[in-house]
Short mmCIF file of C-alpha atoms in Angstrom, two decimals:
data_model
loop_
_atom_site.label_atom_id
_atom_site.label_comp_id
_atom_site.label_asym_id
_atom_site.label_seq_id
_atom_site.Cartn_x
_atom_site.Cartn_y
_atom_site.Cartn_z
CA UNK A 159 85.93 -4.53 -46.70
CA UNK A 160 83.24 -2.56 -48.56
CA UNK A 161 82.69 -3.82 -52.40
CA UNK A 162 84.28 -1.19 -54.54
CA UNK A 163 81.77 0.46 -57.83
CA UNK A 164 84.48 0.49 -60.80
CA UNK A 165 81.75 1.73 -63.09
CA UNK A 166 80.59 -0.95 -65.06
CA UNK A 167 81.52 -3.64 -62.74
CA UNK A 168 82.44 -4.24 -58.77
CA UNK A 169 85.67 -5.37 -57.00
CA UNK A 170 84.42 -7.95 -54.27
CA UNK A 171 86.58 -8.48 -50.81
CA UNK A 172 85.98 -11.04 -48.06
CA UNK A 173 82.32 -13.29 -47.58
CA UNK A 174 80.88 -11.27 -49.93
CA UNK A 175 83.39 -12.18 -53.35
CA UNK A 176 81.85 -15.96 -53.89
CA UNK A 177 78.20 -15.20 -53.09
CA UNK A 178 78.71 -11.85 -55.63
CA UNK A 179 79.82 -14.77 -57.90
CA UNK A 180 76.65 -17.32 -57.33
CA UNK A 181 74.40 -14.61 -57.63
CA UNK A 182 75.86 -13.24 -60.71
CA UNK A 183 76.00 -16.59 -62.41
CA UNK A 184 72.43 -17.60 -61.26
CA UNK A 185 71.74 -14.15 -63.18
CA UNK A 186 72.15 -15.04 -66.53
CA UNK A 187 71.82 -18.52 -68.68
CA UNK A 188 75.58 -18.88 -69.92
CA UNK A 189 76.06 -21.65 -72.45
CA UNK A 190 79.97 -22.57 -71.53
CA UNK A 191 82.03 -21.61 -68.40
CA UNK A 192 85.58 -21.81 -69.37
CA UNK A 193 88.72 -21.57 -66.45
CA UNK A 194 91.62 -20.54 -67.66
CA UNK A 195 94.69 -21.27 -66.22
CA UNK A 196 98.53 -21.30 -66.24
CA UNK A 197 100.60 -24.57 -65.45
CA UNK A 198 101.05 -22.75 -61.60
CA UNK A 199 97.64 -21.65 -61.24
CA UNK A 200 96.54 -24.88 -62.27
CA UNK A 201 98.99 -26.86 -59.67
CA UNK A 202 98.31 -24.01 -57.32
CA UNK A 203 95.13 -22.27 -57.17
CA UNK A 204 92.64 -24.31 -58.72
CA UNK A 205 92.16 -26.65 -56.18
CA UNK A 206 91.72 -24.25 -53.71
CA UNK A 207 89.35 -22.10 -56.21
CA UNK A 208 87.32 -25.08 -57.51
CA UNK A 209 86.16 -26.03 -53.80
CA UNK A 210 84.68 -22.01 -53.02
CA UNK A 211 83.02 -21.89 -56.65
CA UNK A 212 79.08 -23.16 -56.76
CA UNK A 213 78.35 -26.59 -56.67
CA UNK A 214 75.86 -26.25 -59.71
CA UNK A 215 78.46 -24.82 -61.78
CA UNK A 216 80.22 -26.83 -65.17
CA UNK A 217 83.23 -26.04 -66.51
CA UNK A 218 86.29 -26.89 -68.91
CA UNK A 219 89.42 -25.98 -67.99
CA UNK A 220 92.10 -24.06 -70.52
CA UNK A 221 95.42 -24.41 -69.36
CA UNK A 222 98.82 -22.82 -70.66
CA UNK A 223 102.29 -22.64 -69.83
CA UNK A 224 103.32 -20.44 -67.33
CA UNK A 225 105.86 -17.10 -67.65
CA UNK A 226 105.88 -13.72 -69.63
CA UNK A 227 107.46 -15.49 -72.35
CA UNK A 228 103.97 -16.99 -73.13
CA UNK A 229 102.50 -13.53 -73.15
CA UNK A 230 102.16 -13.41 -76.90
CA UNK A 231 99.90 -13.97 -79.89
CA UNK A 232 101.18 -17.97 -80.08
CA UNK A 233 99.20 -18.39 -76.93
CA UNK A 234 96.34 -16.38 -77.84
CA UNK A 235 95.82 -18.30 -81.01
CA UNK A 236 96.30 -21.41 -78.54
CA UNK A 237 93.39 -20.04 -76.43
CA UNK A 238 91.37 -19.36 -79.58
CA UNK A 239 91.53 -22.81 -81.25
CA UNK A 240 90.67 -24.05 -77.61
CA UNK A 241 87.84 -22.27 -76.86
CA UNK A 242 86.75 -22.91 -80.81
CA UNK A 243 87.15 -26.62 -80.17
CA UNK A 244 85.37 -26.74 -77.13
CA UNK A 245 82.35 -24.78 -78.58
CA UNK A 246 82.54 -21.53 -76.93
CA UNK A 247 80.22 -18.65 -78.23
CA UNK A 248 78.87 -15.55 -77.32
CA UNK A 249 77.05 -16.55 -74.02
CA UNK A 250 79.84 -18.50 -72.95
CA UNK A 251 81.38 -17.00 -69.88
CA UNK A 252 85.87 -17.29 -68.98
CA UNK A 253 87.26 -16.98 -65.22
CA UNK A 254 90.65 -15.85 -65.89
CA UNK A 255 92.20 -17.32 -62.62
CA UNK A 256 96.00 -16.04 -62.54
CA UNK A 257 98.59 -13.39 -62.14
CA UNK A 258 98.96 -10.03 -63.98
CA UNK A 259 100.43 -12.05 -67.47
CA UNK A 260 97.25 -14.37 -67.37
CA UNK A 261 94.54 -11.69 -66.75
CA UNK A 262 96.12 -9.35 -69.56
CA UNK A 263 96.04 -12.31 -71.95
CA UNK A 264 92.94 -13.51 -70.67
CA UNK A 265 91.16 -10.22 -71.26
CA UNK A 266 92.72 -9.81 -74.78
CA UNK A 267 91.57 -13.19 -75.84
CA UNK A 268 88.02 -12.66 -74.48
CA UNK A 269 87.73 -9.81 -75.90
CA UNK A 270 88.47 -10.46 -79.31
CA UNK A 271 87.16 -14.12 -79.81
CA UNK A 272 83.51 -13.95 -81.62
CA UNK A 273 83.98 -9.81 -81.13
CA UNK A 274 83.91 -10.38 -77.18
CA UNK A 275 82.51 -13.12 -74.79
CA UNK A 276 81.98 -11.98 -70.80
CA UNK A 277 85.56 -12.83 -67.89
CA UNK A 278 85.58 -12.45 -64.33
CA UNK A 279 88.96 -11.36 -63.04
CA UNK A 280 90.39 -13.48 -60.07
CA UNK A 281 93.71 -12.39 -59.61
CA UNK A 282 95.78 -14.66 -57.76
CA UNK A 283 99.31 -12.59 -57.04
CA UNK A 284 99.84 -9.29 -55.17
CA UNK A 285 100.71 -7.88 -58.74
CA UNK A 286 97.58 -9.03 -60.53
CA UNK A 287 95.47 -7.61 -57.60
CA UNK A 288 96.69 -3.76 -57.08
CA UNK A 289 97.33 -3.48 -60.82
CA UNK A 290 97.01 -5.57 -63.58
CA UNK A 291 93.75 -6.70 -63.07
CA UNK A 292 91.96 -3.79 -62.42
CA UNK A 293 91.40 -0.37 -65.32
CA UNK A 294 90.36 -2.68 -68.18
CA UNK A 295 93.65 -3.02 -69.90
CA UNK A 296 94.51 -6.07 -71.55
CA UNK A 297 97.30 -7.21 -73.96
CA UNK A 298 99.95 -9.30 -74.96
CA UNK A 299 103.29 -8.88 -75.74
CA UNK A 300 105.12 -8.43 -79.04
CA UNK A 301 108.89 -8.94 -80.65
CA UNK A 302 109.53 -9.00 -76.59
CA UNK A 303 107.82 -5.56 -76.23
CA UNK A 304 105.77 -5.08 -73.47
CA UNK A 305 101.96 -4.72 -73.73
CA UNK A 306 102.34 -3.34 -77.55
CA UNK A 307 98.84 -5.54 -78.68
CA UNK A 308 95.68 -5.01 -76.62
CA UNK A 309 92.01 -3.51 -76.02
CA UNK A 310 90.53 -1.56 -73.27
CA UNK A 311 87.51 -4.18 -72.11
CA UNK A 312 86.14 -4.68 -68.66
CA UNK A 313 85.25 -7.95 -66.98
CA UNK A 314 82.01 -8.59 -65.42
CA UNK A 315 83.19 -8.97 -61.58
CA UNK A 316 87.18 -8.87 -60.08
CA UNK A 317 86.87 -10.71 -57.33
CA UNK A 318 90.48 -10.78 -54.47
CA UNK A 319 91.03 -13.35 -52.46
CA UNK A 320 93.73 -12.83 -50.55
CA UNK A 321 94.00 -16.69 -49.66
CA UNK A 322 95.48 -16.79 -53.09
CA UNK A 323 98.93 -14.96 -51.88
CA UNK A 324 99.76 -17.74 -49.60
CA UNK A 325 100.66 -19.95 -52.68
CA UNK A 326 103.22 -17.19 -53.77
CA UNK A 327 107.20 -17.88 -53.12
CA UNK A 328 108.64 -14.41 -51.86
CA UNK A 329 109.94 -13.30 -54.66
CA UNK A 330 106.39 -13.39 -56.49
CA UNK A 331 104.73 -12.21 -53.72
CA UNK A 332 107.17 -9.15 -53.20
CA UNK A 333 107.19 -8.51 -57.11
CA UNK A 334 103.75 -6.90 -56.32
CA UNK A 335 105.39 -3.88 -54.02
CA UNK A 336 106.68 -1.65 -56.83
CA UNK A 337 102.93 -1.41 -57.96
CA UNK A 338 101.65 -0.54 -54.71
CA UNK A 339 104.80 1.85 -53.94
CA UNK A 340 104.03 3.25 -56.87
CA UNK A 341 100.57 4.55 -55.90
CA UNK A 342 101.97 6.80 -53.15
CA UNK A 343 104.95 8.06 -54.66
CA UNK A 344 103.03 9.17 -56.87
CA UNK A 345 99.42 10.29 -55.76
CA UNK A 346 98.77 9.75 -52.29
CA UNK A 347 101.32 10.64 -49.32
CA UNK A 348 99.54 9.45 -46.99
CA UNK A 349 99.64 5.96 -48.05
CA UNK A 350 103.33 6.66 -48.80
CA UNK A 351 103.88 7.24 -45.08
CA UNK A 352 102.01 3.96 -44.11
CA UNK A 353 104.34 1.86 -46.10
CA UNK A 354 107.47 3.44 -44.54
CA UNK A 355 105.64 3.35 -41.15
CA UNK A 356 105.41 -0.68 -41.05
CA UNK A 357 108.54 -2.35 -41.85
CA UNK A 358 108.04 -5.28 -41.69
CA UNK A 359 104.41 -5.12 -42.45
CA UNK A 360 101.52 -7.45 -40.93
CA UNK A 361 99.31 -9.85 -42.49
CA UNK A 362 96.63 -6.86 -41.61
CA UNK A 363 99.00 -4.42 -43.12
CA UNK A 364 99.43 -5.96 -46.44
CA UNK A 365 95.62 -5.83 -46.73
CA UNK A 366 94.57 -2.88 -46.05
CA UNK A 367 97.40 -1.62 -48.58
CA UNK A 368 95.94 -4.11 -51.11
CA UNK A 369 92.54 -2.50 -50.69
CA UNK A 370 93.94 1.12 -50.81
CA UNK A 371 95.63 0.18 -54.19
CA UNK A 372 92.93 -0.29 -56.06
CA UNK A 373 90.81 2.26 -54.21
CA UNK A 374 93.58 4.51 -55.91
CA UNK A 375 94.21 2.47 -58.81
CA UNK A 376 89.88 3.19 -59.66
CA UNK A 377 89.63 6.45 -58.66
CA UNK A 378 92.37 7.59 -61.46
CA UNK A 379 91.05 5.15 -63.94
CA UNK A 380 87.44 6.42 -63.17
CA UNK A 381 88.40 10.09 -64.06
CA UNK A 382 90.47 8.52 -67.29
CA UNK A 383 89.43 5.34 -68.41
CA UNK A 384 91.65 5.45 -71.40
CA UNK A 385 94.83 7.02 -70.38
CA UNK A 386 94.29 10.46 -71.94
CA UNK A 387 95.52 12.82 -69.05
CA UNK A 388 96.02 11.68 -65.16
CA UNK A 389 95.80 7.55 -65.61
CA UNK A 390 99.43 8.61 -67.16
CA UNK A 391 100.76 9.08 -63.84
CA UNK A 392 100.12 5.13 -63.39
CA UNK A 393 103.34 4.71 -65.89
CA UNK A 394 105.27 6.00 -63.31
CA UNK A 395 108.63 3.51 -63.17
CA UNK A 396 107.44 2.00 -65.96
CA UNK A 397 109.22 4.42 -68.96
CA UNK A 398 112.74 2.97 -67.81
CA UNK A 399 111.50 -0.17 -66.12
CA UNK A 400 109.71 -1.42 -69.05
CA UNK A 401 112.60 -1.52 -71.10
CA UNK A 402 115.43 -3.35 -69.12
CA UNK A 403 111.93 -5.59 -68.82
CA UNK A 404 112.22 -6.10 -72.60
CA UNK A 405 115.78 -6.41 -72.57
CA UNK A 406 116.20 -8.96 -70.06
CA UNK A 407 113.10 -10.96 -71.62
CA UNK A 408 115.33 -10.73 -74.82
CA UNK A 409 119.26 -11.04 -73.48
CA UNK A 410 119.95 -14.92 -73.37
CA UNK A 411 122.87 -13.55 -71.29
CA UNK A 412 120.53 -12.06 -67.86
CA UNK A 413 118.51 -13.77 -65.61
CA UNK A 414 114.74 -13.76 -65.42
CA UNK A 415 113.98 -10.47 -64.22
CA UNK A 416 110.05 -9.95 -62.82
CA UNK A 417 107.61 -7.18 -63.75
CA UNK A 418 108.18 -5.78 -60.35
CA UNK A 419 111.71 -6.27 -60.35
CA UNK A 420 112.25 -4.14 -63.07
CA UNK A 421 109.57 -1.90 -62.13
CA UNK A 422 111.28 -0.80 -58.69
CA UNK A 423 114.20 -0.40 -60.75
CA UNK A 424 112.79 2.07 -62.44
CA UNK A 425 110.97 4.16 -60.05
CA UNK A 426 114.49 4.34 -58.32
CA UNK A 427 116.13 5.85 -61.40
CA UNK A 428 113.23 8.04 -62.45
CA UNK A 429 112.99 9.26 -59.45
CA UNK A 430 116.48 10.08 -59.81
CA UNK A 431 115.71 11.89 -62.33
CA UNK A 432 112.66 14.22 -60.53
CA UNK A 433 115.11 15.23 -58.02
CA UNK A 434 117.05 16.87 -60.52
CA UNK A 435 114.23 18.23 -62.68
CA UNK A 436 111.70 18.99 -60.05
CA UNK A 437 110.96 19.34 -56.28
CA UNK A 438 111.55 16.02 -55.18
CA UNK A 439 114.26 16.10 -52.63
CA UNK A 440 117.04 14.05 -52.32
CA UNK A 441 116.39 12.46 -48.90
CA UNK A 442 113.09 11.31 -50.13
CA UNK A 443 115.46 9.47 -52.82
CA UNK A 444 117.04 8.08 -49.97
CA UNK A 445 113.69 6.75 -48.32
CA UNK A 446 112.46 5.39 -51.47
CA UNK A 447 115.96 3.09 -51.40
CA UNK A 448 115.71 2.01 -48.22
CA UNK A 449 111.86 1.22 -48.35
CA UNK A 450 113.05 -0.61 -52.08
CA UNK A 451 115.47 -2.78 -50.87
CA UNK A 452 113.27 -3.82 -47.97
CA UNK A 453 111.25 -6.11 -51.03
CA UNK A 454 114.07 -6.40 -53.77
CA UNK A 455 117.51 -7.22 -54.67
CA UNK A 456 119.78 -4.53 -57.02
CA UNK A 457 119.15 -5.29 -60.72
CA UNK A 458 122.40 -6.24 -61.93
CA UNK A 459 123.28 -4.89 -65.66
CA UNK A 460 126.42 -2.57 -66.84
CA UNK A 461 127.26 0.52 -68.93
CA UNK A 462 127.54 -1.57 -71.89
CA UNK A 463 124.06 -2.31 -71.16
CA UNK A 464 122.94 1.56 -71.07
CA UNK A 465 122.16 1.55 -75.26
CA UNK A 466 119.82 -1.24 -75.18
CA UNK A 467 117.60 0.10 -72.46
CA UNK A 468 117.74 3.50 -74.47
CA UNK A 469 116.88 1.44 -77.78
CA UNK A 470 113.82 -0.45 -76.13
CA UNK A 471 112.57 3.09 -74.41
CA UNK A 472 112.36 4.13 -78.32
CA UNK A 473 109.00 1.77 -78.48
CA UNK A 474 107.29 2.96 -74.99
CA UNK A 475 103.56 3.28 -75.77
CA UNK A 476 103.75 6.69 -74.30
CA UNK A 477 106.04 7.83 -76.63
CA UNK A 478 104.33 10.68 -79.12
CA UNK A 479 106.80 11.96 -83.06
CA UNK A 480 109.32 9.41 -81.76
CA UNK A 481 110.19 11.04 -78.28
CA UNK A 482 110.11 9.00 -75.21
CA UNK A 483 107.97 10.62 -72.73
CA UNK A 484 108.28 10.16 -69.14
CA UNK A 485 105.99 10.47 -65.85
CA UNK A 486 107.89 11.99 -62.90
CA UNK A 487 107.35 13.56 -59.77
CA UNK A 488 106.92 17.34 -59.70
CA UNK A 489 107.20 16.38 -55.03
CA UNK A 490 106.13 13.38 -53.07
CA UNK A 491 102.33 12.40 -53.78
CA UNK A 492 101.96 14.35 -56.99
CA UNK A 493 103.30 13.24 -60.40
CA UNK A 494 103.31 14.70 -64.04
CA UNK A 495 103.43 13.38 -67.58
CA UNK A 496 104.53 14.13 -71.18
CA UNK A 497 107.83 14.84 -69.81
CA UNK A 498 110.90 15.29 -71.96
CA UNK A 499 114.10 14.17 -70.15
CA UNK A 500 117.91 14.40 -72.06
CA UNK A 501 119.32 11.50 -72.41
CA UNK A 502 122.05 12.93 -70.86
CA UNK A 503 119.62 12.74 -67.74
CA UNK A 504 118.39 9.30 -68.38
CA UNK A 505 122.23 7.92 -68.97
CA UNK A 506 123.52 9.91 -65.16
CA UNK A 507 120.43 7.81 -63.74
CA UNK A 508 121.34 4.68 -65.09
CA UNK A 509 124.94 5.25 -63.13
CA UNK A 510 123.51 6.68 -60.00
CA UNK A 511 121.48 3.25 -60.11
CA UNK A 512 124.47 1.27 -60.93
CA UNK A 513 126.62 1.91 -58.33
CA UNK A 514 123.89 1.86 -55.25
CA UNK A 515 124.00 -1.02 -53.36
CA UNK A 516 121.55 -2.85 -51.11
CA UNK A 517 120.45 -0.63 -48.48
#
């Protein structure tokens, strides 16, 4: 696979990710290396990392607990009395080594610590590779809102390994399909035909998709690198399924829901909603569900449920004078933003949703 330019730094695939990494360190005279980890990255991945990584190289290891609920300023201030104690400064350089929660926070805490020290990205779950890692976002959560404190800063190398995803359970491993779903619902149909096409996919399959994802993922973040017109239409699912996110994070009463899980959740119902509103037919609805429920169960949650999601949409970052604004489809393979949808709408999706079932 052919090393991808994302402007200021490269995405390396295959022989060519840990010699990128040699020659890059063998580059520069860095005072610290730091690996930061969570308590399954550390049990999981770091063995497996710390034998590919060059022999020459020192390092101290940061380790955290592992979950969203850590995604917030408690373990960022965690981080920073860490990487105080240990003596980082400004030459020091982190290797975030985790899924999409640990390279957000990761980023964030780089960023900010002595006004920014230098990460590599290595994500280590089919999330974290199509998505979260890549486009320079970082953040944490806040009051159980998702992503509301972050930066826009860019590590130094992302380097996917897909060895990584055999130390995924299922579920974790199938959280990452909304993202990659997403990308061809909503900008390329071609690569929305090639995930309907292989059910059930390869080994082969499920990279190539992984390297068309972020071939996607950087060409919209290339033309937008901070989310002022067309890196909108990466929010697709995201209006709806960030918020029964943030309300399952919150409810003592549901079960741990994943970013993915919540994420397909919502591209079902907003898609819903772009039949309705735009050109998007109703038997591409119907594909969408089948191709859904191929990777994840029905999120369970009831009409009582329907003003809490509406309450948590209230603090989308998208939203502009207090009105939640949504990305749809206008057809298959093209999407549109700063859309205004009734909540009449929004409520008839949330029962269409309701009473699926499992395709």
């Amino acid at each position: 696979m052919k090393t991808i330019s994302a402007g200021s730094y490269a995405i390396f695939f295959e022989e060519k990710k840990y010699k990128s990494l040699e020659n890059y360190l063998k580059s520069d005279t860095f005072t610290t290396v730091f690996i930061l980890v969570d308590s399954n990255t550390k049990k999981y991945c770091l063995p497996l990392f710390l034998s590919k990584i060059p022999d020459f190289l020192d390092y101290q290891i940061i380790e955290f607990p592992a979950g969203e609920n850590f995604k917030n300023i408690d373990t960022c201030q965690f981080v920073w009395n860490q990487l105080t104690l240990l003596k980082a400064d400004r030459k020091s350089l982190v290797f975030h080594l985790g899924g999409g929660m640990l390279t957000d926070l990761g980023g964030f805490t780089a960023a900010t610590f002595k006004r920014g020290i230098r990460f590599v990205n290595f994500p280590t779950t089919l999330l974290g590779m199509v998505d979260a890692s890549i486009g320079g976002k970082t953040g944490i959560d806040f009051q159980n809102l998702k992503n509301q404190i972050g930066l826009f800063a860019n590590p130094q190398h992302l380097i996917v390994d897909f060895s990584y995803l055999k130390t995924l359970p299922k579920r974790e491993l199938y959280s990452g399909f909304a993202e990659i779903i997403k990308y061809g619902l909503s900008y390329d149909i071609e690569f929305w035909k090639s995930l309907n096409q292989h059910i059930p996919y390869k080994e082969e399959d499920l990279k190539q998709w992984i390297y068309q994802s972020i071939n996607i993922k950087n060409a919209i973040v290339l033309q937008d690198p901070n989310e002022k017109g067309i890196r909108k239409i990466l929010n697709y699912g995201h209006t709806i399924g960030h918020a029964i996110e943030s309300y399952f994070l919150e409810s003592k009463d549901k079960k741990d829901l994943l970013h993915g899980e919540a994420v397909a959740a919502g591209l079902l119902m907003e898609t819903y909603i772009s039949v309705k509103l735009f050109n998007v037919k109703e038997c591409d609805l119907n594909q969408l569900e089948k191709l859904l429920f191929s990777y994840f169960d029905k999120v369970d949650f009831s009409e009582t449920d329907y003003p809490y999601f509406l309450q948590w949409m209230q603090h989308d970052k998208k939203n502009i004078k207090g009105e939640v604004l949504f990305t749809l489809l206008d057809r298959l393979g093209e999407a549109k933003w700063n859309i205004k949808v009734p909540d009449t709408l929004i409520l008839e999706a949330f029962d269409y949703y309701r009473n699926l079932k499992n395709c």
